[in-house]
PDB file of C-alpha atoms in Angstrom:
ATOM      1  CA  GLU A   1     -10.535  11.378  -9.006  1.00 43.00           C
ATOM      2  CA  VAL A   2     -14.230  12.233  -9.013  1.00 46.00           C
ATOM      3  CA  SER A   3     -15.262   9.229  -6.281  1.00 51.00           C
ATOM      4  CA  THR A   4     -18.745  10.923  -6.435  1.00 52.00           C
ATOM      5  CA  ASP A   5     -20.901  10.662 -10.387  1.00 59.00           C
ATOM      6  CA  ASP A   6     -21.447  14.435  -9.318  1.00 69.00           C
ATOM      7  CA  PRO A   7     -18.470  16.574  -8.538  1.00 68.00           C
ATOM      8  CA  GLU A   8     -19.878  19.790  -7.359  1.00 68.00           C
ATOM      9  CA  MET A   9     -22.435  17.433  -4.611  1.00 76.00           C
ATOM     10  CA  ALA A  10     -19.200  17.082  -3.112  1.00 77.00           C
ATOM     11  CA  PHE A  11     -18.584  20.293  -2.065  1.00 84.00           C
ATOM     12  CA  CYS A  12     -23.151  20.451  -0.228  1.00 87.00           C
ATOM     13  CA  THR A  13     -24.488  19.819   2.356  1.00 91.00           C
ATOM     14  CA  LEU A  14     -27.451  17.536   4.338  1.00 91.00           C
ATOM     15  CA  ALA A  15     -28.532  22.134   5.304  1.00 91.00           C
ATOM     16  CA  ASN A  16     -27.594  25.143   4.386  1.00 89.00           C
ATOM     17  CA  ARG A  17     -24.220  26.302   6.688  1.00 87.00           C
ATOM     18  CA  GLU A  18     -24.287  29.875   5.241  1.00 82.00           C
ATOM     19  CA  GLU A  19     -27.364  31.252   7.504  1.00 82.00           C
ATOM     20  CA  LEU A  20     -25.138  29.351   9.950  1.00 85.00           C
ATOM     21  CA  ASN A  21     -22.994  32.687  10.911  1.00 85.00           C
ATOM     22  CA  PRO A  22     -21.932  31.647  14.271  1.00 88.00           C
ATOM     23  CA  GLU A  23     -20.571  33.086  16.644  1.00 90.00           C
ATOM     24  CA  GLU A  24     -17.017  33.804  17.894  1.00 90.00           C
ATOM     25  CA  ASP A  25     -15.459  31.885  20.245  1.00 92.00           C
ATOM     26  CA  SER A  26     -18.013  28.497  20.013  1.00 95.00           C
ATOM     27  CA  VAL A  27     -18.039  25.368  19.376  1.00 95.00           C
ATOM     28  CA  HIS A  28     -20.160  26.352  15.411  1.00 94.00           C
ATOM     29  CA  HIS A  29     -17.396  28.391  14.887  1.00 94.00           C
ATOM     30  CA  CYS A  30     -15.316  26.066  15.297  1.00 93.00           C
ATOM     31  CA  LEU A  31     -16.686  23.345  12.852  1.00 94.00           C
ATOM     32  CA  TYR A  32     -17.902  25.900  10.682  1.00 93.00           C
ATOM     33  CA  GLN A  33     -13.565  26.927  10.067  1.00 92.00           C
ATOM     34  CA  PHE A  34     -12.770  23.277  10.181  1.00 92.00           C
ATOM     35  CA  THR A  35     -15.127  21.969   7.122  1.00 93.00           C
ATOM     36  CA  ARG A  36     -14.755  26.045   5.203  1.00 91.00           C
ATOM     37  CA  ASN A  37     -13.898  25.345   2.037  1.00 88.00           C
ATOM     38  CA  GLU A  38     -11.096  26.029   0.494  1.00 89.00           C
ATOM     39  CA  THR A  39      -9.040  27.008  -2.661  1.00 89.00           C
ATOM     40  CA  LEU A  40      -5.616  25.358  -3.487  1.00 89.00           C
ATOM     41  CA  THR A  41      -3.495  27.742  -5.361  1.00 88.00           C
ATOM     42  CA  GLU A  42      -0.049  28.465  -6.673  1.00 90.00           C
ATOM     43  CA  ALA A  43       2.159  26.869  -4.537  1.00 87.00           C
ATOM     44  CA  ASN A  44      -0.780  23.944  -3.620  1.00 87.00           C
ATOM     45  CA  LYS A  45      -2.509  22.978  -7.116  1.00 88.00           C
ATOM     46  CA  LEU A  46      -3.234  19.728  -7.411  1.00 86.00           C
ATOM     47  CA  LEU A  47      -1.235  17.050  -9.847  1.00 87.00           C
ATOM     48  CA  CYS A  48      -4.354  17.090 -12.899  1.00 83.00           C
ATOM     49  CA  ASP A  49      -3.789  13.847 -14.846  1.00 80.00           C
ATOM     50  CA  VAL A  50      -5.844  14.312 -16.788  1.00 80.00           C
ATOM     51  CA  CYS A  51      -4.797  17.910 -18.103  1.00 80.00           C
ATOM     52  CA  THR A  52      -1.213  16.165 -18.132  1.00 80.00           C
ATOM     53  CA  GLN A  53      -2.281  13.562 -20.370  1.00 80.00           C
ATOM     54  CA  ARG A  54      -4.363  16.497 -22.257  1.00 78.00           C
ATOM     55  CA  HIS A  55      -1.716  18.212 -22.127  1.00 75.00           C
ATOM     56  CA  CYS A  56       0.753  15.598 -23.257  1.00 74.00           C
ATOM     57  CA  GLY A  57      -0.732  12.269 -25.105  1.00 65.00           C
ATOM     58  CA  PRO A  58      -0.648  10.095 -23.502  1.00 57.00           C
ATOM     59  CA  LYS A  59       2.495   8.129 -25.512  1.00 58.00           C
ATOM     60  CA  ASN A  60       4.758  10.110 -24.503  1.00 55.00           C
ATOM     61  CA  ASN A  61       7.940   9.243 -23.133  1.00 56.00           C
ATOM     62  CA  ILE A  62       7.255   9.112 -19.046  1.00 54.00           C
ATOM     63  CA  ASN A  63      10.804  11.228 -18.934  1.00 58.00           C
ATOM     64  CA  GLU A  64       9.335  13.554 -21.168  1.00 60.00           C
ATOM     65  CA  LYS A  65       6.471  14.104 -19.621  1.00 63.00           C
ATOM     66  CA  LYS A  66       5.710  18.197 -18.216  1.00 79.00           C
ATOM     67  CA  TYR A  67       3.257  17.026 -15.449  1.00 85.00           C
ATOM     68  CA  VAL A  68       0.206  19.761 -14.838  1.00 87.00           C
ATOM     69  CA  TYR A  69      -0.862  21.328 -11.478  1.00 88.00           C
ATOM     70  CA  THR A  70      -4.783  22.476 -11.048  1.00 87.00           C
ATOM     71  CA  ASN A  71      -6.325  25.222  -8.834  1.00 89.00           C
ATOM     72  CA  ALA A  72      -8.234  22.623  -7.038  1.00 86.00           C
ATOM     73  CA  LYS A  73     -11.332  22.878  -3.635  1.00 86.00           C
ATOM     74  CA  LYS A  74     -11.089  20.985  -0.746  1.00 87.00           C
ATOM     75  CA  GLN A  75     -13.491  21.078   1.596  1.00 88.00           C
ATOM     76  CA  MET A  76     -13.430  18.339   4.970  1.00 90.00           C
ATOM     77  CA  LEU A  77     -17.687  17.173   6.216  1.00 92.00           C
ATOM     78  CA  ILE A  78     -18.665  14.503   7.178  1.00 93.00           C
ATOM     79  CA  SER A  79     -19.542  11.582   5.217  1.00 91.00           C
ATOM     80  CA  LEU A  80     -20.659   9.002   8.168  1.00 92.00           C
ATOM     81  CA  ALA A  81     -22.274  10.609  11.601  1.00 92.00           C
ATOM     82  CA  PRO A  82     -21.007   8.875  14.799  1.00 92.00           C
ATOM     83  CA  PRO A  83     -23.452   7.261  17.370  1.00 93.00           C
ATOM     84  CA  ILE A  84     -21.391   9.185  19.777  1.00 94.00           C
ATOM     85  CA  LEU A  85     -19.459  12.801  18.979  1.00 96.00           C
ATOM     86  CA  THR A  86     -15.751  13.096  21.003  1.00 97.00           C
ATOM     87  CA  LEU A  87     -14.594  16.854  19.969  1.00 96.00           C
ATOM     88  CA  HIS A  88     -11.328  17.365  21.253  1.00 94.00           C
ATOM     89  CA  LEU A  89     -10.590  21.302  22.117  1.00 92.00           C
ATOM     90  CA  LYS A  90      -6.552  22.596  20.729  1.00 88.00           C
ATOM     91  CA  ARG A  91      -6.134  24.498  23.733  1.00 84.00           C
ATOM     92  CA  PHE A  92      -2.538  25.490  23.040  1.00 82.00           C
ATOM     93  CA  GLN A  93      -0.893  27.585  20.856  1.00 79.00           C
ATOM     94  CA  GLN A  94       2.324  28.786  21.025  1.00 77.00           C
ATOM     95  CA  ALA A  95       4.267  31.331  21.817  1.00 76.00           C
ATOM     96  CA  GLY A  96       7.870  31.953  20.458  1.00 79.00           C
ATOM     97  CA  PHE A  97       9.595  28.434  21.191  1.00 80.00           C
ATOM     98  CA  ASN A  98       7.122  27.464  23.731  1.00 79.00           C
ATOM     99  CA  LEU A  99       3.623  26.542  24.249  1.00 80.00           C
ATOM    100  CA  GLN A 100       0.998  28.242  26.052  1.00 81.00           C
ATOM    101  CA  LYS A 101      -2.849  26.634  27.848  1.00 84.00           C
ATOM    102  CA  VAL A 102      -5.648  28.610  26.351  1.00 84.00           C
ATOM    103  CA  ASN A 103      -7.730  29.587  28.498  1.00 86.00           C
ATOM    104  CA  ARG A 104     -10.784  31.519  26.922  1.00 87.00           C
ATOM    105  CA  HIS A 105     -13.806  30.060  27.370  1.00 91.00           C
ATOM    106  CA  ILE A 106     -15.900  27.846  24.420  1.00 93.00           C
ATOM    107  CA  LYS A 107     -19.837  27.969  24.368  1.00 96.00           C
ATOM    108  CA  PHE A 108     -20.846  24.714  23.189  1.00 96.00           C
ATOM    109  CA  PRO A 109     -24.657  24.038  23.414  1.00 95.00           C
ATOM    110  CA  GLU A 110     -26.378  20.958  24.846  1.00 95.00           C
ATOM    111  CA  VAL A 111     -28.094  20.223  21.677  1.00 95.00           C
ATOM    112  CA  ILE A 112     -26.393  20.746  18.518  1.00 95.00           C
ATOM    113  CA  ASP A 113     -26.675  19.840  14.929  1.00 95.00           C
ATOM    114  CA  LEU A 114     -23.832  18.612  13.003  1.00 95.00           C
ATOM    115  CA  ALA A 115     -25.973  18.489   9.321  1.00 94.00           C
ATOM    116  CA  PRO A 116     -24.052  21.767   8.600  1.00 94.00           C
ATOM    117  CA  PHE A 117     -21.333  19.484   8.003  1.00 95.00           C
ATOM    118  CA  CYS A 118     -22.038  16.641   7.227  1.00 94.00           C
ATOM    119  CA  THR A 119     -21.952  15.696   3.735  1.00 91.00           C
ATOM    120  CA  ALA A 120     -25.649  16.254   1.560  1.00 90.00           C
ATOM    121  CA  LYS A 121     -25.539  12.151   1.029  1.00 87.00           C
ATOM    122  CA  CYS A 122     -24.189  11.356   4.718  1.00 89.00           C
ATOM    123  CA  LYS A 123     -23.929   7.233   4.761  1.00 87.00           C
ATOM    124  CA  ASN A 124     -26.582   7.042   8.268  1.00 87.00           C
ATOM    125  CA  VAL A 125     -28.876   9.654   7.465  1.00 89.00           C
ATOM    126  CA  ALA A 126     -32.335   8.808   6.624  1.00 86.00           C
ATOM    127  CA  ASP A 127     -33.690  10.511   3.102  1.00 85.00           C
ATOM    128  CA  GLY A 128     -35.320  13.718   3.382  1.00 85.00           C
ATOM    129  CA  ASN A 129     -33.248  14.800   6.756  1.00 87.00           C
ATOM    130  CA  THR A 130     -32.078  17.817   7.246  1.00 89.00           C
ATOM    131  CA  LYS A 131     -30.970  17.823  11.065  1.00 92.00           C
ATOM    132  CA  VAL A 132     -27.974  15.842  12.532  1.00 94.00           C
ATOM    133  CA  LEU A 133     -28.398  15.657  16.457  1.00 94.00           C
ATOM    134  CA  TYR A 134     -26.427  14.866  20.301  1.00 94.00           C
ATOM    135  CA  SER A 135     -27.154  15.574  23.245  1.00 94.00           C
ATOM    136  CA  LEU A 136     -24.151  16.542  25.422  1.00 96.00           C
ATOM    137  CA  TYR A 137     -23.916  13.646  28.376  1.00 96.00           C
ATOM    138  CA  GLY A 138     -20.170  14.837  29.416  1.00 97.00           C
ATOM    139  CA  VAL A 139     -17.060  17.417  29.857  1.00 98.00           C
ATOM    140  CA  VAL A 140     -13.320  17.310  30.477  1.00 96.00           C
ATOM    141  CA  GLU A 141     -11.903  20.489  31.879  1.00 94.00           C
ATOM    142  CA  HIS A 142      -8.705  21.249  32.690  1.00 90.00           C
ATOM    143  CA  SER A 143      -7.286  23.589  34.779  1.00 87.00           C
ATOM    144  CA  GLY A 144      -3.942  24.723  35.403  1.00 83.00           C
ATOM    145  CA  THR A 145      -0.942  25.038  32.752  1.00 80.00           C
ATOM    146  CA  MET A 146       0.087  22.980  30.531  1.00 78.00           C
ATOM    147  CA  ARG A 147       3.209  21.835  33.108  1.00 79.00           C
ATOM    148  CA  SER A 148       0.899  20.349  35.763  1.00 82.00           C
ATOM    149  CA  GLY A 149      -2.713  20.817  36.892  1.00 85.00           C
ATOM    150  CA  HIS A 150      -5.752  18.321  37.752  1.00 91.00           C
ATOM    151  CA  TYR A 151      -8.280  17.189  34.592  1.00 93.00           C
ATOM    152  CA  THR A 152     -12.360  17.014  36.261  1.00 96.00           C
ATOM    153  CA  ALA A 153     -15.393  15.457  34.928  1.00 97.00           C
ATOM    154  CA  TYR A 154     -18.736  17.266  34.481  1.00 98.00           C
ATOM    155  CA  VAL A 155     -21.048  13.740  33.712  1.00 97.00           C
ATOM    156  CA  LYS A 156     -25.218  13.806  32.946  1.00 96.00           C
ATOM    157  CA  MET A 157     -27.018  10.397  34.246  1.00 94.00           C
ATOM    158  CA  ARG A 158     -29.919   9.822  32.949  1.00 87.00           C
ATOM    159  CA  ALA A 159     -31.924   6.531  30.944  1.00 80.00           C
ATOM    160  CA  MET A 160     -30.976   4.544  28.863  1.00 75.00           C
ATOM    161  CA  ASN A 161     -30.514   5.785  25.537  1.00 71.00           C
ATOM    162  CA  ASN A 162     -32.108   3.051  23.058  1.00 69.00           C
ATOM    163  CA  HIS A 163     -32.387   4.444  20.070  1.00 68.00           C
ATOM    164  CA  LEU A 164     -28.322   4.351  20.275  1.00 71.00           C
ATOM    165  CA  SER A 165     -28.377   1.395  20.785  1.00 66.00           C
ATOM    166  CA  ASP A 166     -29.976   0.717  17.880  1.00 70.00           C
ATOM    167  CA  LEU A 167     -26.883   3.129  15.779  1.00 70.00           C
ATOM    168  CA  VAL A 168     -24.714   1.513  17.152  1.00 68.00           C
ATOM    169  CA  LEU A 169     -25.560  -2.183  16.931  1.00 67.00           C
ATOM    170  CA  ARG A 170     -27.306  -2.018  13.456  1.00 63.00           C
ATOM    171  CA  GLY A 171     -26.514   1.174  11.948  1.00 61.00           C
ATOM    172  CA  GLN A 172     -29.953   3.285  12.357  1.00 59.00           C
ATOM    173  CA  SER A 173     -31.922   5.272  14.502  1.00 55.00           C
ATOM    174  CA  GLN A 174     -35.752   5.645  14.536  1.00 53.00           C
ATOM    175  CA  ALA A 175     -35.512   8.047  16.663  1.00 54.00           C
ATOM    176  CA  SER A 176     -37.422  11.834  16.242  1.00 54.00           C
ATOM    177  CA  GLU A 177     -36.173  13.530  19.595  1.00 61.00           C
ATOM    178  CA  THR A 178     -34.755  17.273  19.564  1.00 69.00           C
ATOM    179  CA  GLU A 179     -34.581  17.810  23.144  1.00 77.00           C
ATOM    180  CA  PRO A 180     -31.756  17.477  25.526  1.00 81.00           C
ATOM    181  CA  VAL A 181     -32.435  13.754  27.486  1.00 81.00           C
ATOM    182  CA  LYS A 182     -33.224  14.843  30.929  1.00 87.00           C
ATOM    183  CA  GLY A 183     -30.516  13.333  33.464  1.00 91.00           C
ATOM    184  CA  GLN A 184     -29.210  15.434  36.431  1.00 95.00           C
ATOM    185  CA  TRP A 185     -25.652  16.312  35.850  1.00 96.00           C
ATOM    186  CA  PHE A 186     -22.774  15.475  38.528  1.00 97.00           C
ATOM    187  CA  HIS A 187     -19.568  17.341  38.526  1.00 97.00           C
ATOM    188  CA  ILE A 188     -16.519  14.437  39.034  1.00 97.00           C
ATOM    189  CA  SER A 189     -12.678  15.987  40.959  1.00 95.00           C
ATOM    190  CA  ASP A 190     -11.005  12.709  42.225  1.00 93.00           C
ATOM    191  CA  THR A 191     -13.794  10.993  44.961  1.00 92.00           C
ATOM    192  CA  HIS A 192     -15.612  13.835  45.204  1.00 96.00           C
ATOM    193  CA  VAL A 193     -18.552  14.076  43.319  1.00 96.00           C
ATOM    194  CA  GLN A 194     -21.690  16.185  43.435  1.00 97.00           C
ATOM    195  CA  PRO A 195     -24.360  17.260  41.103  1.00 97.00           C
ATOM    196  CA  VAL A 196     -24.841  20.032  39.697  1.00 97.00           C
ATOM    197  CA  SER A 197     -26.676  22.826  37.114  1.00 96.00           C
ATOM    198  CA  VAL A 198     -26.463  22.182  33.176  1.00 96.00           C
ATOM    199  CA  SER A 199     -25.958  25.653  33.290  1.00 96.00           C
ATOM    200  CA  LYS A 200     -22.492  25.166  35.503  1.00 96.00           C
ATOM    201  CA  VAL A 201     -21.260  22.656  32.879  1.00 97.00           C
ATOM    202  CA  LEU A 202     -22.231  24.520  30.394  1.00 97.00           C
ATOM    203  CA  SER A 203     -19.764  27.670  31.070  1.00 95.00           C
ATOM    204  CA  SER A 204     -17.073  25.149  32.755  1.00 94.00           C
ATOM    205  CA  GLN A 205     -13.890  25.570  29.572  1.00 92.00           C
ATOM    206  CA  ALA A 206     -14.296  22.216  28.036  1.00 94.00           C
ATOM    207  CA  TYR A 207     -11.635  20.767  26.853  1.00 92.00           C
ATOM    208  CA  LEU A 208     -12.957  17.160  25.841  1.00 96.00           C
ATOM    209  CA  LEU A 209     -17.203  16.991  24.560  1.00 97.00           C
ATOM    210  CA  PHE A 210     -18.742  14.199  24.732  1.00 97.00           C
ATOM    211  CA  TYR A 211     -22.192  13.685  22.700  1.00 96.00           C
ATOM    212  CA  GLU A 212     -24.919  11.055  21.944  1.00 93.00           C
ATOM    213  CA  ARG A 213     -27.029  11.127  18.582  1.00 92.00           C
ATOM    214  CA  LEU A 214     -30.952  11.700  18.839  1.00 88.00           C
ATOM    215  CA  LEU A 215     -31.227  11.959  15.418  1.00 78.00           C
TER     216      LEU A 215
END
């Protein structure tokens, strides 16, 4: 079923994703791979009702109907930009019959632009906007193995984001900032809390990332 007036628009994004050239082992690369255009062929072909009716005719006995499958394209894009963006990194992989922890560092930015991963008709982005910006405010880090370990967090103490309140309450915002929300970062481990630099935060082995929308 075609859900848009122009089917080709379903594969268009707010910003040109082909100019990204994302660095491997980065959140940008993860998002790029997750939202890539896929071609469905062979055993992955889709059942096409239109092709089936064209081939067999709509009045044929359903038991005699030969269903027709066709090649297709599939792409997962963001259709509604959330006020709060939560990214959960898969930090395990199959190693034979066991699961193994992935410990390598994944690069993530202070400010991330989701526009290359949003559909061109993103529901809560104003016409003409080619940026959907988010500012980092929280990170959860896990140390240890798949069987045991310890969770700690990095949290930014900052002033209230009025634009975020507008998004949550009214689904719209007049934000125009392109810089990270200013504030002090803290590292929290059980009852221990200490201030840290942003470089310390960005060098952590993130498991969960929390961003708030700027624009």
